[in-house]
CSV table of C-alpha atoms and ligand atoms in Angstrom, one decimal:
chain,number,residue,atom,x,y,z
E,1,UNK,CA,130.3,105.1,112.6
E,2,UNK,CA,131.1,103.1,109.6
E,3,UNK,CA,134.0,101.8,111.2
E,4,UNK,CA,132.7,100.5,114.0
E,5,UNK,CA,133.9,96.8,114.7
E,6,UNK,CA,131.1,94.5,113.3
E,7,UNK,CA,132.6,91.6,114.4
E,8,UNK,CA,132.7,92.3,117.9
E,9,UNK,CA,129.3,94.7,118.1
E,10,UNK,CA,127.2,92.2,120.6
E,11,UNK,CA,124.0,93.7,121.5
E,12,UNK,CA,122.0,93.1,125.0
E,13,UNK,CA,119.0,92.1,123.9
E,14,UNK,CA,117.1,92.7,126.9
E,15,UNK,CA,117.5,96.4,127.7
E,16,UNK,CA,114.1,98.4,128.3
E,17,UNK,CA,112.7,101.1,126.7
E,18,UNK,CA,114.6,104.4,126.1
E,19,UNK,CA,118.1,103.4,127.4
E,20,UNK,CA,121.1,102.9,126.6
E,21,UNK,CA,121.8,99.2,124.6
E,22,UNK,CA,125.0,98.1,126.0
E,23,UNK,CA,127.8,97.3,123.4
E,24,UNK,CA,130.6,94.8,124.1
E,25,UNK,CA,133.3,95.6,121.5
E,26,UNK,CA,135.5,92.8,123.1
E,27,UNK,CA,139.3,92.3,122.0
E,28,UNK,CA,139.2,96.2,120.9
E,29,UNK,CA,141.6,98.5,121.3
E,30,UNK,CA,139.6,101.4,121.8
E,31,UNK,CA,140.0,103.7,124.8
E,32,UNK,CA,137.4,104.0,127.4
E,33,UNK,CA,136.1,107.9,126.3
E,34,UNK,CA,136.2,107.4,122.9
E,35,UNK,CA,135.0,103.5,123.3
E,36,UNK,CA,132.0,104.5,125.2
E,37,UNK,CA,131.3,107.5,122.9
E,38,UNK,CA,131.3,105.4,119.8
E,39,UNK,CA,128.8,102.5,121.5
E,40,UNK,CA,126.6,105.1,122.7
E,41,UNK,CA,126.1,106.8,118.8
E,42,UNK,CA,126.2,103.6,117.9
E,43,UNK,CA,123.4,101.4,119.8
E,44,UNK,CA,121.6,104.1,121.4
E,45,UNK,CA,118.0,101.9,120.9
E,46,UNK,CA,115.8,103.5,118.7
E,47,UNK,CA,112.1,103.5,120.5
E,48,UNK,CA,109.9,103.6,117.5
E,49,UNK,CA,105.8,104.3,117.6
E,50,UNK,CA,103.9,101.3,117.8
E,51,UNK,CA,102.5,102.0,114.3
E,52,UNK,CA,105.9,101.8,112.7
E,53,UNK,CA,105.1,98.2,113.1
E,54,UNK,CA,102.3,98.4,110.6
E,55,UNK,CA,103.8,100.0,107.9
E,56,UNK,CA,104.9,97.9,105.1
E,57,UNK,CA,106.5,99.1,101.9
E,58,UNK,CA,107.1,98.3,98.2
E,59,UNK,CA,109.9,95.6,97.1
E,60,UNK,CA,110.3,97.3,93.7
E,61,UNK,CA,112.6,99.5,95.5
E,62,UNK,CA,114.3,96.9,97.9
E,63,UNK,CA,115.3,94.6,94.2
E,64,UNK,CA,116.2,98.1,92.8
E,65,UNK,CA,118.8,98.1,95.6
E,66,UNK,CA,120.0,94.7,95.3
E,67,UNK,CA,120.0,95.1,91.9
E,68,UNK,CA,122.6,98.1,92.1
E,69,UNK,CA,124.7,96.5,94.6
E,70,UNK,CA,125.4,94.0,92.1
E,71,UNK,CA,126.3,96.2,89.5
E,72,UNK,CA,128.5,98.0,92.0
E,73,UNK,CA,130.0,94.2,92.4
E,74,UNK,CA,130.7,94.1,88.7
E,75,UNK,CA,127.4,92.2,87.5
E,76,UNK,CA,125.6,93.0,84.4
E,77,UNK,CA,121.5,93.8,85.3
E,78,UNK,CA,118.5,94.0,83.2
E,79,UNK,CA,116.1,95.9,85.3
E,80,UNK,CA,112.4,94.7,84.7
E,81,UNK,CA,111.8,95.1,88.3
E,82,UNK,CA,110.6,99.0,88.5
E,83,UNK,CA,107.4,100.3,87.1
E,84,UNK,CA,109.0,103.4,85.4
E,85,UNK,CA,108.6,104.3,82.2
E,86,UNK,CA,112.3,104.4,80.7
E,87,UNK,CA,111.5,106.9,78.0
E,88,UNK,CA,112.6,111.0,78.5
E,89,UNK,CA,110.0,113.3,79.7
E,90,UNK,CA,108.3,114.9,76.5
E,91,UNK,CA,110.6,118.1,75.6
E,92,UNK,CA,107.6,120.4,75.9
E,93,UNK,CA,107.0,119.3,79.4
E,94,UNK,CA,110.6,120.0,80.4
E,95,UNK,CA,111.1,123.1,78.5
E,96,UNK,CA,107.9,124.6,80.5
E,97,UNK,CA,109.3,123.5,83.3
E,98,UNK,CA,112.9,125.6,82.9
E,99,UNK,CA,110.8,128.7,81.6
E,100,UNK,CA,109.1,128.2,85.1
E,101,UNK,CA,112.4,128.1,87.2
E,102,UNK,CA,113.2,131.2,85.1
E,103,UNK,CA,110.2,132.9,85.7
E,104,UNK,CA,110.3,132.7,89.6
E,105,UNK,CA,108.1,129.9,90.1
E,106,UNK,CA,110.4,128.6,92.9
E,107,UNK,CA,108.3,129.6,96.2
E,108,UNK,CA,105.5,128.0,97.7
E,109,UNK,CA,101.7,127.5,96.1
E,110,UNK,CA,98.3,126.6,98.0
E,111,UNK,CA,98.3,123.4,99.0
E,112,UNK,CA,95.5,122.5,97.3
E,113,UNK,CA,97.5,123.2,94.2
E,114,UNK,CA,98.0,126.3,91.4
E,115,UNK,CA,94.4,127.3,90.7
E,116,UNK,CA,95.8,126.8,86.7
E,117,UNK,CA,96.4,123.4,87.4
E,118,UNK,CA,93.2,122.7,89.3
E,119,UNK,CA,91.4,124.1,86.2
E,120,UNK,CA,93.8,122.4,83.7
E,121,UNK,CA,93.1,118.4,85.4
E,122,UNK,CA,89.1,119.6,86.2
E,123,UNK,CA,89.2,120.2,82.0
E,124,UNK,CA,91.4,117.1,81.6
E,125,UNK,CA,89.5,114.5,84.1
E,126,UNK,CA,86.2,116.0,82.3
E,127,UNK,CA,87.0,115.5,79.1
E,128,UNK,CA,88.9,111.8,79.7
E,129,UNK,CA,85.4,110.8,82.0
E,130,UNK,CA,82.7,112.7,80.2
E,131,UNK,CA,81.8,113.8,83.7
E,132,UNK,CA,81.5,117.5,85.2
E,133,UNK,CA,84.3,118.6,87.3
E,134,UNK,CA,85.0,121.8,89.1
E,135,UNK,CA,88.6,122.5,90.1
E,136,UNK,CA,87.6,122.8,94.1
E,137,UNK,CA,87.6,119.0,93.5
E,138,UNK,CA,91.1,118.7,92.8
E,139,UNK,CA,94.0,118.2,94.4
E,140,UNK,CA,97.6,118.2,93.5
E,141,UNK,CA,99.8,116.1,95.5
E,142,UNK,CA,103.5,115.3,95.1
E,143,UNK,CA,102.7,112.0,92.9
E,144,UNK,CA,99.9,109.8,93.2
E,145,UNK,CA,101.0,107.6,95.9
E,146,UNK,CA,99.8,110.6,98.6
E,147,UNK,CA,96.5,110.7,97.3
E,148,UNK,CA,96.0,106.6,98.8
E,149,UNK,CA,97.5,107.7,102.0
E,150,UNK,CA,95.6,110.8,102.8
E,151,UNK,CA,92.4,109.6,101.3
E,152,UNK,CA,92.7,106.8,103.7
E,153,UNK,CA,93.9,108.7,106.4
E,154,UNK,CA,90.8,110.8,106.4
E,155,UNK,CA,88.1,108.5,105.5
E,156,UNK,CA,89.5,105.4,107.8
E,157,UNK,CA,88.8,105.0,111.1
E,158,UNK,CA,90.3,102.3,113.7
E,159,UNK,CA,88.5,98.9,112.4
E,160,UNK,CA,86.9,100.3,109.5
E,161,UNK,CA,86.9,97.5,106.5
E,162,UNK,CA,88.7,98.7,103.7
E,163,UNK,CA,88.7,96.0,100.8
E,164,UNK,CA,91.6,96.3,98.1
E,165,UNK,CA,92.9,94.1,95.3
E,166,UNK,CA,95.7,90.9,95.9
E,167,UNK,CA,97.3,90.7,94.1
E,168,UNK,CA,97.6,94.8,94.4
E,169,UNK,CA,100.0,97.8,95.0
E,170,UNK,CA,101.2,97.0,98.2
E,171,UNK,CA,101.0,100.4,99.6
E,172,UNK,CA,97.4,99.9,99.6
E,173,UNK,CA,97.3,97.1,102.4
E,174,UNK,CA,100.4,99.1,104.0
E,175,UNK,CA,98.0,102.6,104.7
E,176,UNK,CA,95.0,100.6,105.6
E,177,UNK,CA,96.9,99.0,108.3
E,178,UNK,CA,99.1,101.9,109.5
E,179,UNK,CA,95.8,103.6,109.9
E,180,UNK,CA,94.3,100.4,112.1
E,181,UNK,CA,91.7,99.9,109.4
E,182,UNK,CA,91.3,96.3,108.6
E,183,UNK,CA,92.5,95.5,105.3
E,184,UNK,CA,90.1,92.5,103.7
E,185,UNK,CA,91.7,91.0,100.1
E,186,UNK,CA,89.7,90.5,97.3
E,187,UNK,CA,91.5,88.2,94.3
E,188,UNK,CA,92.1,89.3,91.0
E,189,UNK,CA,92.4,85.9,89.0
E,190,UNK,CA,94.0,84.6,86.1
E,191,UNK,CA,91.2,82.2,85.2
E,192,UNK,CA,89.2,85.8,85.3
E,193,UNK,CA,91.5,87.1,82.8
E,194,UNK,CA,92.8,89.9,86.0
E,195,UNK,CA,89.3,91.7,86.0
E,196,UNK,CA,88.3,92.1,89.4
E,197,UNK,CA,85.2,90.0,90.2
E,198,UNK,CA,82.3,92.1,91.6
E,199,UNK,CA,80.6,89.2,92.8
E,200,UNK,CA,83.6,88.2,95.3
E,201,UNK,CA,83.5,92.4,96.4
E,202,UNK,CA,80.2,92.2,97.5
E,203,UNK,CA,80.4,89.1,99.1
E,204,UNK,CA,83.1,90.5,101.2
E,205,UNK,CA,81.5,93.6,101.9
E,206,UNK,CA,79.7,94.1,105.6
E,207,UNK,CA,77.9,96.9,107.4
E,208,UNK,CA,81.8,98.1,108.5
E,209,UNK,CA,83.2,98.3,105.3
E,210,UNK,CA,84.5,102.2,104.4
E,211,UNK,CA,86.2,101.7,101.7
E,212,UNK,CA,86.7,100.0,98.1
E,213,UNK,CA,89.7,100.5,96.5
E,214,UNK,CA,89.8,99.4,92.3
E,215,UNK,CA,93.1,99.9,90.1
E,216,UNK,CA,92.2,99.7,86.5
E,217,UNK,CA,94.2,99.1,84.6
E,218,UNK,CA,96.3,97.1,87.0
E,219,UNK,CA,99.5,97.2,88.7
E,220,UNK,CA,100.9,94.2,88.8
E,221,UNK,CA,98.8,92.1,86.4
E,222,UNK,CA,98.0,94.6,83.5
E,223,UNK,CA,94.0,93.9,84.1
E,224,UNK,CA,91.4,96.1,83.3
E,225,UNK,CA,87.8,96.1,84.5
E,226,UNK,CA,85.5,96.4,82.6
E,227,UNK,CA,82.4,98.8,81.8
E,228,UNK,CA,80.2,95.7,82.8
E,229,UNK,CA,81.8,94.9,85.9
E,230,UNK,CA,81.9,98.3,86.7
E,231,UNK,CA,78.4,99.2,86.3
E,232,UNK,CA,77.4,96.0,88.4
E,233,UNK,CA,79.4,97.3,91.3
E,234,UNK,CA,78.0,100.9,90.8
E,235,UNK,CA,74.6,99.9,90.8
E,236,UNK,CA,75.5,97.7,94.2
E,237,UNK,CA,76.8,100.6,95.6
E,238,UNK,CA,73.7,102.7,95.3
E,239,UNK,CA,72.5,104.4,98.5
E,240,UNK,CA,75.4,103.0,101.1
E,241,UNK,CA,77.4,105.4,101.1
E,242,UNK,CA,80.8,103.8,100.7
E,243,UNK,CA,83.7,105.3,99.4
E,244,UNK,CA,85.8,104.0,96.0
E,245,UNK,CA,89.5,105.0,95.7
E,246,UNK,CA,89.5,104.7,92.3
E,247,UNK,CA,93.7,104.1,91.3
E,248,UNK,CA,93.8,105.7,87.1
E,249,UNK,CA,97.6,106.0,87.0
E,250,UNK,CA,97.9,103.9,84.5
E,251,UNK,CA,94.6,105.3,82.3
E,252,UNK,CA,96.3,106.4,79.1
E,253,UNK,CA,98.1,102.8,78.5
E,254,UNK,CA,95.5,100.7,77.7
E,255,UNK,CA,95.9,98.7,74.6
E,256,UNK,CA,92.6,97.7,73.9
E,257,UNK,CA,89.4,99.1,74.3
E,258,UNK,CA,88.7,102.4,76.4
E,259,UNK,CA,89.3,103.5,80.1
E,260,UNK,CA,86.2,103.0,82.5
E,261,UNK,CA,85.7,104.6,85.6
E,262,UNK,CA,83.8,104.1,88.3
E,263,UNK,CA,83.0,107.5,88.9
E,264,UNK,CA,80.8,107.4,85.4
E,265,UNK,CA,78.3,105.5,86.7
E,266,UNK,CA,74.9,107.3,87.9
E,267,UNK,CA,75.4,108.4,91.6
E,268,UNK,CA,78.8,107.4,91.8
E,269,UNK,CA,80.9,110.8,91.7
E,270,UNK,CA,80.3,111.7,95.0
E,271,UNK,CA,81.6,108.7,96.5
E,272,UNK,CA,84.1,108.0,94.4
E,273,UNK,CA,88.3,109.6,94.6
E,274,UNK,CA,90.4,109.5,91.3
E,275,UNK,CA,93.6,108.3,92.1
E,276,UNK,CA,96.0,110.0,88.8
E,277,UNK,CA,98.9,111.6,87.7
E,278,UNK,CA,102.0,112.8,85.3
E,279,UNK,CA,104.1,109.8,86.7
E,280,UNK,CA,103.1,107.5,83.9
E,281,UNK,CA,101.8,108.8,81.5
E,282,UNK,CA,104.3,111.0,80.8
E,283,UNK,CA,107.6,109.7,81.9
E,284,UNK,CA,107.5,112.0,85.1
E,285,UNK,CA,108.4,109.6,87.7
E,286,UNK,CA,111.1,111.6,89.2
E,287,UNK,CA,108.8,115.2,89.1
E,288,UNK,CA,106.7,114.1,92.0
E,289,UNK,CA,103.2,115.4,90.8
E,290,UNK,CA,99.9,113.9,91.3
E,291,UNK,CA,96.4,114.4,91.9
E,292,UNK,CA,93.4,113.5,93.6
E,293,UNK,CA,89.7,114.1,92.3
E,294,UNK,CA,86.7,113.9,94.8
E,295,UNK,CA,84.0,116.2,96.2
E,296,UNK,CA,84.4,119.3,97.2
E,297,UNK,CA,84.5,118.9,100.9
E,298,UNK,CA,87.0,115.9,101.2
E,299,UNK,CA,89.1,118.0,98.9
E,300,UNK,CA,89.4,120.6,101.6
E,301,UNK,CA,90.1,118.2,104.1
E,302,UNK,CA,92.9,116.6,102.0
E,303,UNK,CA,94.2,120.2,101.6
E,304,UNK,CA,94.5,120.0,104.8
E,305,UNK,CA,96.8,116.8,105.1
E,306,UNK,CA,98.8,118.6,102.4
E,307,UNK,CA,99.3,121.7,104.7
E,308,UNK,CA,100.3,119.5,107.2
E,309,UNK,CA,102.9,117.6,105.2
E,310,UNK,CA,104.3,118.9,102.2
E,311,UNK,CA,102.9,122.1,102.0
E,312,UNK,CA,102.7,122.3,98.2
E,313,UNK,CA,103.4,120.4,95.3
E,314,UNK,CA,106.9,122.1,93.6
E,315,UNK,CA,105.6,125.0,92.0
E,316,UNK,CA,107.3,125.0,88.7
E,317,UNK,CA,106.6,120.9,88.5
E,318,UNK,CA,102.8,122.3,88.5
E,319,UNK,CA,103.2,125.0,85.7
E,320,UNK,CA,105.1,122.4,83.4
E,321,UNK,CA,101.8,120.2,84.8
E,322,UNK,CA,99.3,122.2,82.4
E,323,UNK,CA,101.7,122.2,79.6
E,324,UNK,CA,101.2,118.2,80.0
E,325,UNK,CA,97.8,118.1,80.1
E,326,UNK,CA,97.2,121.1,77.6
E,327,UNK,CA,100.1,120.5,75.3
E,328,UNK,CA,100.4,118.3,72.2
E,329,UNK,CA,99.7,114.6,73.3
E,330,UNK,CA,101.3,112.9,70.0
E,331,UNK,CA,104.5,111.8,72.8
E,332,UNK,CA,102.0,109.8,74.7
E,333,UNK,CA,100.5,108.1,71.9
E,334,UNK,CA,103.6,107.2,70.7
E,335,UNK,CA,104.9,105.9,74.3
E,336,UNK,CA,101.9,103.7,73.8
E,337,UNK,CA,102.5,102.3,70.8
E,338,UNK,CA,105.9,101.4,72.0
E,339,UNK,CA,104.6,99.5,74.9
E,340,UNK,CA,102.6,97.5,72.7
E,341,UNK,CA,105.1,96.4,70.9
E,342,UNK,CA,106.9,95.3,74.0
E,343,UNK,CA,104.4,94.0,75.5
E,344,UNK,CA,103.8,91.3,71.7
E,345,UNK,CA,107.0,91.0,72.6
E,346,UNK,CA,107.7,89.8,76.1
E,347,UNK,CA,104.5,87.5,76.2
E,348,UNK,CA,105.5,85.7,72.9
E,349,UNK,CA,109.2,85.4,74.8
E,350,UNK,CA,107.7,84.3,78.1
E,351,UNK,CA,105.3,81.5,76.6
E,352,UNK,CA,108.2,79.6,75.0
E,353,UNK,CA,109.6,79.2,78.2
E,354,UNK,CA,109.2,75.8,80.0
E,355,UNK,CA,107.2,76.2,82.8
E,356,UNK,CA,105.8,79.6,82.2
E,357,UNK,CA,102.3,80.7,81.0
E,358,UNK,CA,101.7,84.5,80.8
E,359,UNK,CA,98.8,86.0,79.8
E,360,UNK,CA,98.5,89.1,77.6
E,361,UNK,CA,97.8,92.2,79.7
E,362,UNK,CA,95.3,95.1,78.4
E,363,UNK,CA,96.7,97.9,80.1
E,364,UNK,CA,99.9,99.5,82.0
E,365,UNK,CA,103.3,98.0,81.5
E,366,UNK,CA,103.3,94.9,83.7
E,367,UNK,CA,103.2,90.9,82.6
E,368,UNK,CA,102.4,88.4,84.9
E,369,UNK,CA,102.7,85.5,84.1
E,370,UNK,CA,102.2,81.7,86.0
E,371,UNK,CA,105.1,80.2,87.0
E,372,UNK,CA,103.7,77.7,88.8
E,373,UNK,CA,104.8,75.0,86.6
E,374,UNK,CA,108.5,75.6,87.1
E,375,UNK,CA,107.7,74.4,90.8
E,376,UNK,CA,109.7,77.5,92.5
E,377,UNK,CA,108.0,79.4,94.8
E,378,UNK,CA,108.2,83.0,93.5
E,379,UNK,CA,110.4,84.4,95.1
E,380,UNK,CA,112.8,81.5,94.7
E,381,UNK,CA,112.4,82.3,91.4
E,382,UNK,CA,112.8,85.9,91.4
E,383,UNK,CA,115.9,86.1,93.7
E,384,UNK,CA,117.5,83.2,91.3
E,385,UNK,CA,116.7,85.1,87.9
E,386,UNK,CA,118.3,88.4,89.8
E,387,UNK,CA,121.5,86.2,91.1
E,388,UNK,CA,122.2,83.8,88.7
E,389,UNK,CA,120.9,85.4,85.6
E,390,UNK,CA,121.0,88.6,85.9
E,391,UNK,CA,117.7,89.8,85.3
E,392,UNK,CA,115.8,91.6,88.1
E,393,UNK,CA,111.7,90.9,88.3
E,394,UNK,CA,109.2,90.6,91.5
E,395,UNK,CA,108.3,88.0,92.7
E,396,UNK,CA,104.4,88.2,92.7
E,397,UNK,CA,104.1,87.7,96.7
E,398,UNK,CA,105.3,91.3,96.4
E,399,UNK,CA,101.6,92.0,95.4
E,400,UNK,CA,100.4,90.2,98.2
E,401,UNK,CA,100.4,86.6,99.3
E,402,UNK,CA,97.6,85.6,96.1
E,403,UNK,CA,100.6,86.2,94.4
E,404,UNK,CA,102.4,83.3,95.2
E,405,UNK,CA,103.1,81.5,91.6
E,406,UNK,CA,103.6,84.7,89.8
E,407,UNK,CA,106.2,87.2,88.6
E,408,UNK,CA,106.1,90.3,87.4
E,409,UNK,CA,108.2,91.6,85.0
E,410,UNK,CA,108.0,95.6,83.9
E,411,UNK,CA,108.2,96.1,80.3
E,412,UNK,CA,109.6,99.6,80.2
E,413,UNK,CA,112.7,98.8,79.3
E,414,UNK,CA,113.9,98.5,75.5
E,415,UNK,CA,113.0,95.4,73.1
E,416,UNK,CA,116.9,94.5,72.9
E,417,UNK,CA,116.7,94.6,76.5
E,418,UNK,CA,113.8,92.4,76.9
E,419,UNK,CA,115.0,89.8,74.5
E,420,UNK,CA,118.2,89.8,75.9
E,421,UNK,CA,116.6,89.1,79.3
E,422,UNK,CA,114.3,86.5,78.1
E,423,UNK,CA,117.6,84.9,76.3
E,424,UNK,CA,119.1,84.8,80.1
E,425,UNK,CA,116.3,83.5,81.3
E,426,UNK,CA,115.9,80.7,78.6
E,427,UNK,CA,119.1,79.9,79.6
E,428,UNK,CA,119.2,79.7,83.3
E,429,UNK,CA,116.1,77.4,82.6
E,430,UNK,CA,117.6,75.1,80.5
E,431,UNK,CA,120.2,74.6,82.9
E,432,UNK,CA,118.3,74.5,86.2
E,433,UNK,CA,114.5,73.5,85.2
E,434,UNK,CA,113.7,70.2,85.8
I,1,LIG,C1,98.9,101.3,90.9
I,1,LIG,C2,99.8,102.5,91.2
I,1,LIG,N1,99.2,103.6,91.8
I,1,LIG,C3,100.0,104.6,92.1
I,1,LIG,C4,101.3,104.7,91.9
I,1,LIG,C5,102.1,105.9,92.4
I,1,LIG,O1,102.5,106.7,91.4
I,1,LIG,P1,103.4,108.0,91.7
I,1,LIG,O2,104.8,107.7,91.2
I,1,LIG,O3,102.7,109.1,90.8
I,1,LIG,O4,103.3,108.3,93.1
I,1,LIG,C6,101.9,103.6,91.3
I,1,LIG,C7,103.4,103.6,91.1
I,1,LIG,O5,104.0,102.7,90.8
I,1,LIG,C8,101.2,102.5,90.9
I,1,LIG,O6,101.7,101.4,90.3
């Protein structure tokens, strides 16, 4: 199929549902069998679900992609662009995980998750919260990202109001519409220092809202709410019985101060979901574990989705889970520390830039600083740095359209890296600022 003729491929455009598109491969010198054969694999229209149309997705991996292709071209990259941490999972971790294999933990679990893990994030989500949890409120899930689309997919209904941060992961916005809820913003502002303002949630709440969802602290500004804002919307909440998916991923890299959740607050467990997981906090991107905390019942029913979709969560990737969250913690404390030092790092870089103005972030591994003074649209911006200079970033419409003026750069990647980004950057500004 790769060698089909390009050039001469000309589509009809106006062929109906579910038949054949017609391909002209003019001026070839194909023969009629194999001619007709090779436009039929090739433009045989794809009749999609309407809801495909809703689904959106998350650039990171889209910039990761051009990114490669032009390494593949010859072009040197320095990835800020992907929100992984670049560090080795902890050798503990790993080694539990090969004893696993060894041990035969290679077949399927209950889809809830090991009743060992369960009991190991109840203990850990307990003791992090200083709130009782039982393990029939847990769910494992293969990373964290299924816990936002099966929450939603059972709490949402057609038109239901879910409200969710933008900027914000954009996966959140993506599920909420995929599901026909009806995704309403609310702004997380610079001027606000990236906390989420309370008073602007309840102004946009109504009698159809379902759903709140809060990430603290925040992917892609590095905000983090806090207690105070937390206990005004809590007390809000009281008696209307509204759900909060509460995103944690990023709980164990805050750099000052302590984590705050939601859920803490007097009345608030029972409507609230922890989003968390191993992803982050300890360099498991790649191992595809999760979890989801919430009462009892909606656990079941996400169970469910789980039976429906993956089944389990890999079973050895959950026994090396309890060795995470039971083991020595000394490798994420020292992950930390390095972040910080990244993190004094990058701002100091970005703020001697002309035309940029980035504000220190409190939590996870993402700056974002204003760009609005360089008078590029960011994505401009970002596409230019990833062309011309070789660094690859998001542009902060990737967020959401509040995003506009922003990028984001990820600052898991080494301090030589970052300063030889930011040296390519200082660069490419010199030459092409105004
Ligand atoms: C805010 C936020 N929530 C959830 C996730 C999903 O994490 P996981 O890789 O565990 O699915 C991410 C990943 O980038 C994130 O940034």
């Amino acid at each position: 199929m790769g060698t089909l003729p390009m050039r001469t491929a000309k589509l009809a455009t106006s062929c109906g549902a579910g038949r054949w598109r017609e391909a002209r491969l003019g001026g070839s010198k194909l023969e009629g069998d194999k001619r007709s054969r090779m436009a039929t694999i090739a433009h045989r229209q794809l009749r999609l679900a309407g809801r495909m149309s809703h689904l959106g997705t998350e650039s990171a991996f889209e910039v990761l992609v051009r990114a490669r292709d032009l390494e593949a071209r010859g072009k040197e990259i320095i990835h800020l662009e992907i929100g992984e941490p670049d560090f080795a999972t902890p050798a503990n971790i790993v080694e539990a995980a090969a004893r696993a294999l060894r041990d035969g933990w290679t077949h399927y679990g209950p889809p809830a998750g090991l009743p060992q893990l369960r009991e190991a994030v109840a203990e850990y989500t307990a003791g992090q919260l200083g709130i009782p949890v039982d393990p029939s409120e847990v769910v494992v899930t293969p990373g964290g990202k299924p816990v936002m689309f099966f929450t939603i997919l059972a709490l949402v209904n057609p038109d239901d109001e879910v409200l969710y941060p933008n900027p914000g992961f954009p996966i959140y916005e993506s599920m909420i519409d995929f599901v026909g809820g009806r995704p309403v913003p609310y702004g997380l502002r610079e001027e606000h220092d990236f906390d989420a303002d309370v008073e602007e949630i309840l102004a946009r709440m109504t009698d159809r809202t379902r759903l709140i969802i809060l990430n603290s602290p925040h992917n892609p500004t590095g905000g983090v709410m806090s207690r105070a804002e937390l206990a005004r919307l809590a007390q809000a909440l009281a008696g209307r019985e509204i759900f909060v998916l509460s995103d944690e991923i990023y709980s164990r890299l805050i750099y000052e101060g302590e984590h705050a959740s939601v859920a803490q607050f007097p009345g608030m467990k029972e409507w609230t979901i922890i989003l968390n997981g191993f992803s982050k906090t300890y360099a498991m991107t790649g191992w595809r574990m999760g979890y989801g905390v919430m009462r009892a019942d909606l656990a079941r029913q996400v169970a469910l989705l789980m039976t429906n979709s993956n089944s389990c969560t890999a079973s050895f990737s959950q026994v090396a889970g309890v060795e995470a969250l039971r083991g020595d913690q000394s490798s994420v404390d020292r992950m930390r520390e390095e972040f910080r030092r990244r993190r004094g790092v990058i701002v100091e870089g970005l703020n001697g830039l002309p035309g940029f103005n980035c504000r220190q972030p409190h939590g996870a591994f993402y700056v974002f600083p204003n760009i609005k003074a360089t008078h590029r649209t960011s994505k401009a911006l970002a596409d230019a740095l990833l062309n011309e200079a070789g660094v690859a970033c998001l542009a902060g419409t990737a967020f959401g359209k509040w995003g506009e003026g922003f990028l984001r750069f990820s600052f898991a990647n080494s301090v030589e890296n970052i300063q030889r980004a930011l040296d390519r950057i200082r660069s490419w500004v010199k030459k092409n600022g105004e």
